[in-house]
Short mmCIF file of C-alpha atoms in Angstrom, two decimals:
data_model
loop_
_atom_site.label_atom_id
_atom_site.label_comp_id
_atom_site.label_asym_id
_atom_site.label_seq_id
_atom_site.Cartn_x
_atom_site.Cartn_y
_atom_site.Cartn_z
CA MET A 1 -13.33 -12.87 43.40
CA ALA A 2 -16.97 -13.71 42.66
CA VAL A 3 -19.32 -13.93 45.62
CA ASN A 4 -21.96 -16.62 45.79
CA THR A 5 -25.29 -14.97 46.59
CA SER A 6 -28.96 -15.60 45.90
CA ALA A 7 -32.32 -14.11 46.68
CA GLU A 8 -32.54 -16.45 49.68
CA ALA A 9 -28.98 -15.79 50.84
CA PRO A 10 -28.12 -12.11 50.12
CA ILE A 11 -25.24 -10.25 51.71
CA PRO A 12 -25.55 -6.94 53.56
CA VAL A 13 -24.69 -3.60 52.00
CA GLY A 14 -21.81 -3.17 54.39
CA GLU A 15 -20.32 -6.47 53.27
CA VAL A 16 -20.59 -5.43 49.60
CA SER A 17 -18.90 -2.12 50.38
CA ARG A 18 -16.20 -3.92 52.34
CA LEU A 19 -15.55 -6.35 49.50
CA ILE A 20 -15.30 -3.49 46.99
CA GLY A 21 -12.88 -1.73 49.32
CA GLY A 22 -10.79 -4.88 49.54
CA TRP A 23 -10.60 -5.18 45.77
CA ILE A 24 -9.64 -1.52 45.37
CA ASP A 25 -7.00 -1.73 48.13
CA ARG A 26 -5.20 -4.35 46.09
CA LEU A 27 -4.72 -1.81 43.29
CA GLY A 28 -1.35 -0.09 43.24
CA ALA A 29 -0.59 3.60 42.95
CA VAL A 30 -1.00 5.15 39.49
CA TRP A 31 0.00 8.35 37.69
CA VAL A 32 -3.12 10.22 36.56
CA GLU A 33 -3.38 13.30 34.34
CA GLY A 34 -6.38 15.59 34.42
CA GLN A 35 -7.70 19.10 34.84
CA ILE A 36 -8.57 20.60 38.22
CA THR A 37 -12.22 21.67 38.16
CA GLN A 38 -12.87 22.20 41.91
CA LEU A 39 -10.42 23.08 44.63
CA SER A 40 -11.28 23.19 48.35
CA ARG A 41 -8.72 24.35 50.91
CA ARG A 42 -10.39 25.01 54.21
CA PRO A 43 -8.46 27.13 56.66
CA GLY A 44 -6.92 24.99 59.37
CA ALA A 45 -7.84 21.73 57.66
CA GLY A 46 -5.05 19.25 57.10
CA VAL A 47 -6.59 17.75 53.94
CA VAL A 48 -7.18 19.44 50.60
CA PHE A 49 -10.03 18.26 48.32
CA LEU A 50 -10.01 18.73 44.60
CA THR A 51 -11.84 17.28 41.60
CA LEU A 52 -9.78 15.96 38.71
CA ARG A 53 -11.59 15.79 35.35
CA ASP A 54 -10.76 14.17 32.02
CA PRO A 55 -10.67 16.99 29.40
CA SER A 56 -11.97 14.71 26.64
CA TYR A 57 -14.77 12.95 28.49
CA ASP A 58 -17.34 13.92 31.07
CA ILE A 59 -15.62 11.85 33.76
CA SER A 60 -14.16 13.11 37.03
CA LEU A 61 -12.71 11.72 40.24
CA THR A 62 -12.30 13.18 43.72
CA VAL A 63 -8.70 13.58 44.87
CA THR A 64 -7.58 14.17 48.44
CA CYS A 65 -4.13 15.02 49.67
CA PHE A 66 -2.46 16.36 52.77
CA ARG A 67 -1.96 20.08 52.87
CA ALA A 68 1.81 19.63 52.87
CA VAL A 69 1.54 17.84 49.50
CA PHE A 70 -0.58 20.58 47.96
CA ASP A 71 1.39 23.49 49.43
CA LYS A 72 4.35 22.53 47.23
CA ILE A 73 2.41 23.52 44.10
CA ALA A 74 -0.18 25.90 45.57
CA ASP A 75 1.40 28.94 43.93
CA THR A 76 1.50 27.42 40.43
CA VAL A 77 -1.86 25.67 40.03
CA SER A 78 -5.46 26.76 40.32
CA GLU A 79 -8.83 25.66 39.00
CA GLY A 80 -8.57 24.82 35.30
CA ALA A 81 -4.89 23.87 35.46
CA ARG A 82 -3.66 20.53 34.20
CA VAL A 83 -1.74 18.39 36.64
CA VAL A 84 -0.22 14.94 36.93
CA VAL A 85 -1.04 13.16 40.19
CA HIS A 86 0.64 10.14 41.74
CA ALA A 87 -2.16 8.63 43.81
CA LYS A 88 -3.62 5.41 45.16
CA PRO A 89 -7.31 4.57 44.72
CA GLU A 90 -9.26 4.48 47.98
CA TRP A 91 -12.76 3.34 48.82
CA TYR A 92 -14.75 5.10 51.54
CA ALA A 93 -16.97 2.25 52.70
CA PRO A 94 -19.56 4.21 54.80
CA ARG A 95 -20.62 6.30 51.78
CA GLY A 96 -19.55 4.02 48.96
CA GLN A 97 -17.31 6.64 47.37
CA LEU A 98 -14.18 6.16 45.30
CA SER A 99 -11.38 8.73 45.52
CA LEU A 100 -7.68 9.06 44.92
CA ARG A 101 -5.21 9.71 47.73
CA ALA A 102 -2.49 11.86 46.17
CA ALA A 103 1.08 11.50 47.35
CA GLU A 104 2.54 13.88 44.74
CA ILE A 105 1.10 16.54 42.41
CA ARG A 106 3.01 17.97 39.45
CA PRO A 107 1.77 20.82 37.29
CA VAL A 108 1.91 20.25 33.56
CA GLY A 109 4.03 23.01 32.03
CA VAL A 110 3.56 24.64 28.65
CA GLY A 111 6.65 22.93 27.27
CA GLU A 112 5.40 19.53 28.30
CA LEU A 113 1.97 20.27 26.82
CA LEU A 114 3.51 21.32 23.54
CA ALA A 115 5.64 18.19 23.45
CA ARG A 116 2.58 16.01 23.97
CA LEU A 117 0.68 17.91 21.31
CA GLU A 118 3.56 17.34 18.90
CA GLN A 119 3.47 13.59 19.60
CA LEU A 120 -0.30 13.54 19.09
CA LYS A 121 0.10 15.55 15.90
CA LYS A 122 2.57 13.02 14.48
CA ALA A 123 0.35 10.07 15.44
CA LEU A 124 -2.76 11.60 13.81
CA ALA A 125 -0.78 12.62 10.74
CA ALA A 126 0.46 9.03 10.39
CA GLU A 127 -3.19 7.92 10.30
CA GLY A 128 -3.82 10.28 7.40
CA LEU A 129 -6.28 12.56 9.21
CA PHE A 130 -4.46 15.66 7.97
CA ALA A 131 -4.05 14.50 4.36
CA ALA A 132 -5.04 17.04 1.70
CA GLU A 133 -7.03 14.48 -0.33
CA ARG A 134 -9.43 14.00 2.61
CA LYS A 135 -10.42 17.66 2.70
CA LYS A 136 -13.82 18.53 1.22
CA PRO A 137 -14.39 21.66 -0.89
CA LEU A 138 -16.62 24.38 0.49
CA PRO A 139 -19.82 25.26 -1.40
CA PHE A 140 -19.66 28.47 -3.40
CA LEU A 141 -22.75 29.95 -1.74
CA PRO A 142 -23.83 28.17 1.46
CA GLN A 143 -27.50 28.67 2.28
CA LEU A 144 -27.18 27.70 5.96
CA ILE A 145 -23.96 27.94 7.99
CA GLY A 146 -23.51 26.14 11.29
CA LEU A 147 -21.54 28.22 13.79
CA VAL A 148 -19.96 26.81 16.97
CA CYS A 149 -18.68 29.57 19.26
CA GLY A 150 -18.83 31.05 22.72
CA ARG A 151 -21.99 32.76 23.91
CA ALA A 152 -22.04 36.50 23.09
CA SER A 153 -18.38 36.28 22.09
CA ALA A 154 -16.43 38.57 19.81
CA ALA A 155 -15.85 35.61 17.49
CA GLU A 156 -19.60 35.10 17.06
CA ARG A 157 -20.13 38.80 16.38
CA ASP A 158 -17.29 38.94 13.85
CA VAL A 159 -18.51 35.94 11.90
CA LEU A 160 -22.18 36.99 11.83
CA GLU A 161 -21.59 40.66 11.00
CA ASN A 162 -18.95 40.12 8.32
CA ALA A 163 -20.88 37.28 6.67
CA ARG A 164 -24.10 39.31 6.51
CA LEU A 165 -22.25 42.36 5.20
CA ARG A 166 -20.85 40.22 2.38
CA TRP A 167 -24.06 38.30 1.64
CA PRO A 168 -27.19 39.60 3.45
CA ALA A 169 -29.30 36.55 2.65
CA VAL A 170 -27.01 34.07 4.44
CA ARG A 171 -28.54 32.19 7.39
CA PHE A 172 -26.86 30.76 10.48
CA GLU A 173 -27.52 27.90 12.85
CA VAL A 174 -25.61 28.94 15.99
CA ARG A 175 -24.55 26.64 18.81
CA ASN A 176 -23.14 28.45 21.84
CA VAL A 177 -20.68 26.33 23.83
CA ALA A 178 -17.85 26.70 26.29
CA VAL A 179 -14.68 27.43 24.33
CA GLN A 180 -12.25 26.93 27.20
CA GLY A 181 -12.19 25.12 30.50
CA THR A 182 -13.29 21.68 31.53
CA HIS A 183 -16.57 21.56 29.60
CA ALA A 184 -15.24 22.91 26.29
CA VAL A 185 -14.31 19.65 24.56
CA PRO A 186 -17.55 17.66 25.13
CA GLN A 187 -19.74 20.68 24.31
CA VAL A 188 -17.88 21.47 21.10
CA ILE A 189 -17.98 17.80 20.03
CA GLU A 190 -21.72 17.60 20.71
CA ALA A 191 -22.38 20.85 18.80
CA VAL A 192 -20.35 19.70 15.78
CA LYS A 193 -22.13 16.33 15.68
CA GLU A 194 -25.53 18.00 15.98
CA LEU A 195 -24.84 20.44 13.13
CA ASP A 196 -23.33 17.70 10.97
CA ALA A 197 -26.54 15.69 11.38
CA LEU A 198 -28.66 18.55 9.94
CA PRO A 199 -29.02 18.07 6.14
CA ALA A 200 -29.68 21.78 5.59
CA VAL A 201 -26.30 22.85 7.02
CA ASP A 202 -23.83 23.39 4.15
CA VAL A 203 -20.71 24.25 6.17
CA ILE A 204 -19.70 24.31 9.85
CA VAL A 205 -17.51 27.07 11.32
CA VAL A 206 -15.80 26.53 14.68
CA ALA A 207 -14.71 29.97 15.91
CA ARG A 208 -12.92 31.30 18.96
CA GLY A 209 -10.90 34.39 19.74
CA GLY A 210 -7.27 34.45 20.76
CA GLY A 211 -5.89 33.13 24.03
CA SER A 212 -3.01 31.42 25.71
CA VAL A 213 -1.77 27.95 24.89
CA GLU A 214 -3.75 26.54 27.80
CA ASP A 215 -6.92 28.32 26.67
CA LEU A 216 -6.69 26.81 23.19
CA LEU A 217 -5.89 23.26 24.36
CA PRO A 218 -9.51 22.04 23.92
CA PHE A 219 -9.18 22.58 20.18
CA SER A 220 -6.20 20.21 20.06
CA ASP A 221 -8.08 17.41 21.81
CA GLU A 222 -7.83 14.04 20.07
CA GLN A 223 -11.55 13.26 20.32
CA LEU A 224 -12.50 16.61 18.81
CA VAL A 225 -10.01 16.09 15.97
CA ARG A 226 -11.45 12.66 15.18
CA THR A 227 -15.00 14.01 15.34
CA VAL A 228 -14.21 16.73 12.79
CA ALA A 229 -12.41 14.21 10.57
CA ALA A 230 -15.55 12.05 10.52
CA CYS A 231 -17.90 14.91 9.54
CA ARG A 232 -19.66 14.71 6.17
CA THR A 233 -20.13 18.51 6.19
CA PRO A 234 -17.12 20.73 5.38
CA VAL A 235 -15.63 22.26 8.54
CA VAL A 236 -13.85 25.62 8.80
CA SER A 237 -11.50 26.21 11.73
CA ALA A 238 -11.21 29.81 12.95
CA ILE A 239 -9.38 29.50 16.27
CA GLY A 240 -7.34 32.33 17.77
CA HIS A 241 -5.11 34.51 15.66
CA GLU A 242 -2.66 33.90 12.82
CA PRO A 243 0.20 32.50 14.99
CA ASP A 244 -2.11 30.07 16.82
CA SER A 245 -2.22 26.60 15.29
CA PRO A 246 -4.30 24.04 17.21
CA LEU A 247 -4.71 20.57 15.75
CA LEU A 248 -8.24 21.49 14.67
CA ASP A 249 -6.69 23.73 12.00
CA LEU A 250 -4.91 20.74 10.48
CA VAL A 251 -7.89 18.40 10.31
CA ALA A 252 -10.44 21.01 9.20
CA ASP A 253 -11.29 21.31 5.51
CA LEU A 254 -10.31 24.99 5.58
CA ARG A 255 -8.25 27.01 8.06
CA ALA A 256 -9.07 30.66 8.66
CA SER A 257 -6.60 32.87 10.49
CA THR A 258 -9.35 34.69 12.42
CA PRO A 259 -13.16 34.52 12.76
CA THR A 260 -13.39 37.50 10.41
CA ASP A 261 -11.27 35.66 7.88
CA ALA A 262 -13.60 32.65 8.24
CA ALA A 263 -16.58 34.80 7.24
CA LYS A 264 -14.70 36.09 4.20
CA LYS A 265 -13.64 32.63 3.07
CA THR A 266 -17.03 31.03 3.66
CA VAL A 267 -19.39 33.59 2.12
CA PRO A 268 -18.81 35.41 -1.21
CA ASP A 269 -19.04 39.20 -1.37
CA VAL A 270 -22.25 40.28 -3.10
CA GLY A 271 -20.61 43.45 -4.47
CA GLU A 272 -17.68 41.54 -5.93
CA GLU A 273 -20.02 38.97 -7.44
CA LEU A 274 -22.16 41.68 -9.05
CA VAL A 275 -19.03 43.23 -10.56
CA ARG A 276 -17.90 39.82 -11.75
CA ILE A 277 -21.32 39.17 -13.29
CA GLN A 278 -21.21 42.54 -15.06
CA HIS A 279 -17.77 41.74 -16.46
CA LEU A 280 -19.00 38.36 -17.62
CA ARG A 281 -21.99 39.96 -19.31
CA GLU A 282 -19.74 42.41 -21.13
CA ARG A 283 -17.44 39.59 -22.23
CA ALA A 284 -20.45 37.59 -23.39
CA LEU A 285 -21.79 40.56 -25.38
CA ARG A 286 -18.39 41.11 -27.00
CA SER A 287 -18.09 37.44 -27.84
CA VAL A 288 -21.60 37.25 -29.30
CA GLY A 289 -21.08 40.50 -31.22
CA GLY A 290 -17.81 39.26 -32.66
CA LEU A 291 -19.43 35.97 -33.61
CA LEU A 292 -22.34 37.74 -35.34
CA ASP A 293 -19.96 40.05 -37.22
CA ARG A 294 -17.85 37.11 -38.36
CA GLU A 295 -20.89 35.14 -39.50
CA GLU A 296 -22.31 38.20 -41.28
CA ARG A 297 -19.07 38.66 -43.21
CA GLY A 298 -19.07 34.98 -44.06
CA LEU A 299 -22.66 35.22 -45.28
CA GLU A 300 -21.84 38.24 -47.46
CA SER A 301 -18.86 36.39 -48.91
CA ALA A 302 -21.01 33.37 -49.65
CA LEU A 303 -23.70 35.48 -51.31
CA ALA A 304 -21.06 37.10 -53.52
CA ARG A 305 -20.14 33.78 -55.12
CA PRO A 306 -21.35 33.18 -58.72
CA CYS A 307 -23.28 30.06 -57.75
CA LEU A 308 -25.49 32.14 -55.48
CA ARG A 309 -25.65 35.28 -57.67
CA GLN A 310 -26.78 33.22 -60.73
CA PRO A 311 -28.07 29.92 -59.31
CA HIS A 312 -29.81 28.94 -62.63
CA ARG A 313 -26.53 29.04 -64.50
CA MET A 314 -25.32 25.94 -62.74
CA VAL A 315 -28.57 24.14 -63.63
CA GLU A 316 -28.29 25.19 -67.26
CA GLU A 317 -24.71 23.96 -67.45
CA ARG A 318 -25.76 20.64 -66.01
CA GLU A 319 -28.69 20.51 -68.46
CA GLU A 320 -26.35 20.90 -71.42
CA GLN A 321 -24.05 18.22 -70.05
CA ILE A 322 -26.96 15.84 -69.53
CA ALA A 323 -28.29 16.46 -73.07
CA SER A 324 -24.84 15.78 -74.53
CA VAL A 325 -24.50 12.59 -72.52
CA LEU A 326 -27.99 11.44 -73.56
CA ASP A 327 -27.22 12.09 -77.26
CA ARG A 328 -24.00 10.11 -76.99
CA ALA A 329 -25.85 7.32 -75.24
CA ARG A 330 -28.51 7.20 -77.96
CA ARG A 331 -25.89 7.10 -80.75
CA CYS A 332 -23.92 4.40 -79.02
CA LEU A 333 -27.04 2.33 -78.38
CA GLY A 334 -28.18 2.81 -82.03
CA HIS A 335 -24.82 1.64 -83.33
CA LEU A 336 -24.93 -1.36 -81.04
CA LEU A 337 -28.47 -2.25 -82.12
CA ASP A 338 -27.66 -1.84 -85.85
CA ARG A 339 -24.59 -4.02 -85.54
CA ALA A 340 -26.50 -6.63 -83.57
CA ASP A 341 -29.33 -6.58 -86.18
CA SER A 342 -26.84 -7.07 -89.02
CA GLU A 343 -25.13 -9.91 -87.17
CA LEU A 344 -28.49 -11.48 -86.43
CA ALA A 345 -29.54 -11.30 -90.13
CA HIS A 346 -26.28 -12.88 -91.23
CA THR A 347 -26.61 -15.58 -88.64
CA GLN A 348 -30.22 -16.25 -89.65
CA ALA A 349 -29.23 -16.55 -93.32
CA ARG A 350 -26.49 -19.01 -92.47
CA VAL A 351 -28.86 -21.01 -90.30
CA VAL A 352 -31.50 -21.10 -93.06
CA ALA A 353 -28.94 -22.09 -95.67
CA LEU A 354 -27.68 -24.93 -93.55
CA SER A 355 -31.07 -26.14 -92.37
CA PRO A 356 -32.45 -29.54 -93.59
CA ALA A 357 -35.49 -27.80 -95.12
CA ALA A 358 -33.26 -25.77 -97.41
CA THR A 359 -31.50 -28.92 -98.53
CA LEU A 360 -34.83 -30.55 -99.32
CA ARG A 361 -35.91 -27.53 -101.36
CA ARG A 362 -32.90 -28.08 -103.60
CA GLY A 363 -34.36 -31.50 -104.64
CA TYR A 364 -32.95 -33.78 -102.03
CA ALA A 365 -35.02 -36.35 -100.09
CA VAL A 366 -34.58 -38.04 -96.77
CA LEU A 367 -35.30 -41.78 -96.62
CA GLN A 368 -36.50 -43.22 -93.35
CA HIS A 369 -37.15 -46.74 -92.22
CA ALA A 370 -40.53 -47.71 -90.91
CA ASP A 371 -39.34 -47.00 -87.36
CA GLY A 372 -38.40 -43.43 -88.35
CA SER A 373 -34.66 -43.91 -88.45
CA VAL A 374 -32.82 -42.25 -91.35
CA VAL A 375 -31.22 -44.33 -94.09
CA ARG A 376 -27.58 -43.39 -94.28
CA ALA A 377 -26.18 -46.28 -96.36
CA ALA A 378 -27.53 -48.59 -99.11
CA ALA A 379 -26.54 -51.61 -97.12
CA GLU A 380 -29.08 -50.60 -94.47
CA VAL A 381 -31.98 -51.19 -96.95
CA ALA A 382 -33.37 -54.68 -97.54
CA ALA A 383 -34.93 -55.81 -100.83
CA ASP A 384 -38.60 -54.88 -101.13
CA GLU A 385 -38.40 -52.85 -97.88
CA GLU A 386 -40.91 -50.09 -97.65
CA LEU A 387 -39.30 -46.73 -96.88
CA ARG A 388 -40.55 -43.23 -96.28
CA ALA A 389 -39.19 -40.46 -98.52
CA ARG A 390 -39.38 -36.90 -97.06
CA VAL A 391 -39.14 -34.05 -99.55
CA ALA A 392 -39.51 -30.29 -99.22
CA GLU A 393 -43.30 -30.33 -99.69
CA GLY A 394 -44.29 -33.55 -97.89
CA GLU A 395 -43.42 -37.24 -97.88
CA PHE A 396 -44.40 -40.49 -99.63
CA ALA A 397 -43.76 -44.26 -99.40
CA VAL A 398 -41.29 -46.09 -101.61
CA ARG A 399 -40.19 -49.73 -101.96
CA ALA A 400 -36.65 -50.77 -102.58
CA VAL A 401 -36.33 -53.00 -105.67
CA GLY A 402 -33.14 -54.96 -106.09
CA GLY A 403 -31.80 -57.25 -108.98
CA SER A 404 -32.99 -60.76 -109.58
CA ALA A 405 -32.55 -61.43 -105.97
CA GLY A 406 -33.53 -57.91 -104.96
CA ALA A 407 -29.98 -57.16 -103.83
CA VAL A 408 -28.58 -53.73 -103.47
CA GLY A 409 -25.97 -52.69 -105.99
CA PRO A 410 -22.32 -52.47 -105.21
CA ALA A 411 -22.36 -48.72 -105.45
CA GLY A 412 -24.28 -48.61 -102.23
CA ALA A 413 -27.46 -47.18 -103.75
CA VAL A 414 -30.89 -48.56 -104.32
CA GLU A 415 -31.06 -49.79 -107.94
CA SER A 416 -34.71 -49.12 -108.37
CA ALA A 417 -37.61 -47.99 -106.32
CA GLU A 418 -41.25 -48.28 -106.85
CA ALA A 419 -43.38 -45.52 -105.58
CA VAL A 420 -46.20 -46.77 -103.47
CA GLY A 421 -47.98 -43.45 -103.46
CA PRO A 422 -47.73 -40.05 -101.85
CA THR A 423 -48.83 -39.55 -98.35
CA GLU A 424 -49.95 -36.46 -96.54
#
């Protein structure tokens, strides 16, 4: 329940501690799992003190129990062992300390641990953390390798020596951590995160030598597995020996059976690469030589063709063909022009023969009224009407002269005409 306080009406420290103790007393007993990090059994004392720590987080609680409770499992547990405790939270008001009063302590056996690991494995696999498509390829030649291992351990020595024997120029960024015990998980997680944050690190190797199932438990921790799954840098797991299979092997981008195997899979062998390069050079020389030989034969074959042996012959043949075509074109065009000229002359003669001027030259005349219209019938001419007569060499005026009345004859022609006089 909330307590009403203010700067003018504070409550004493003892009252705060008492209230906290009251709230904690209302909590029931709980089953707690953890790892024993400190164990204190004083001779003659009726109470045993131990510290229970969470393997995944840097959190611990003090646990007290009567000696009779601890004596039941004294021969099977020690510091570093995992246990399950049935305890009730207690608050020690004078010092403001929280602890657990244990009524029962059960050691966690290997079979139970393996069963829990199998359940965790299935849960993480269902999330897709072990899927092959999530795994990142390792670089062919890493320039800087991050190494997470125990201080001065055989795993560190194996990785460094074998990697440098294979590729002397390789560089390492080493992070020494606890690889077993209560501090292993947080230290390994911190080291992996730190190396993953360095842009120069191309690959991270987590290495540890062999050990018992309990010794390798930190590398099956859920938080460590999720940390490795979230890394942007490829991670190589080299934990224990070939039979050992912690969950880190499943989430890592590459699993190595041993630290030595990790060095071999991470760094190429300079001798093998030199041999491979030499083989590639020889293959390239053979390929280029074969290509040059093939092209040389093709060039010789091309030069042996008649068109290249006597290149002017083709031009001469084309010259003869062009001359023949030009001669044919000239003859055809001449024939066409001659025929067109003949047709034009005939047409001109017909036009001239049918023209009005030709008719006039034969002695005919064209009579026109004063308004210029042509006289086509005798009935169109009035008596004494002045007309214009057009002949081949000019024109002159005429007057129509009829009978006594000046009428036109029945034949439709003017009976007589009186020339008025020629005109220009």
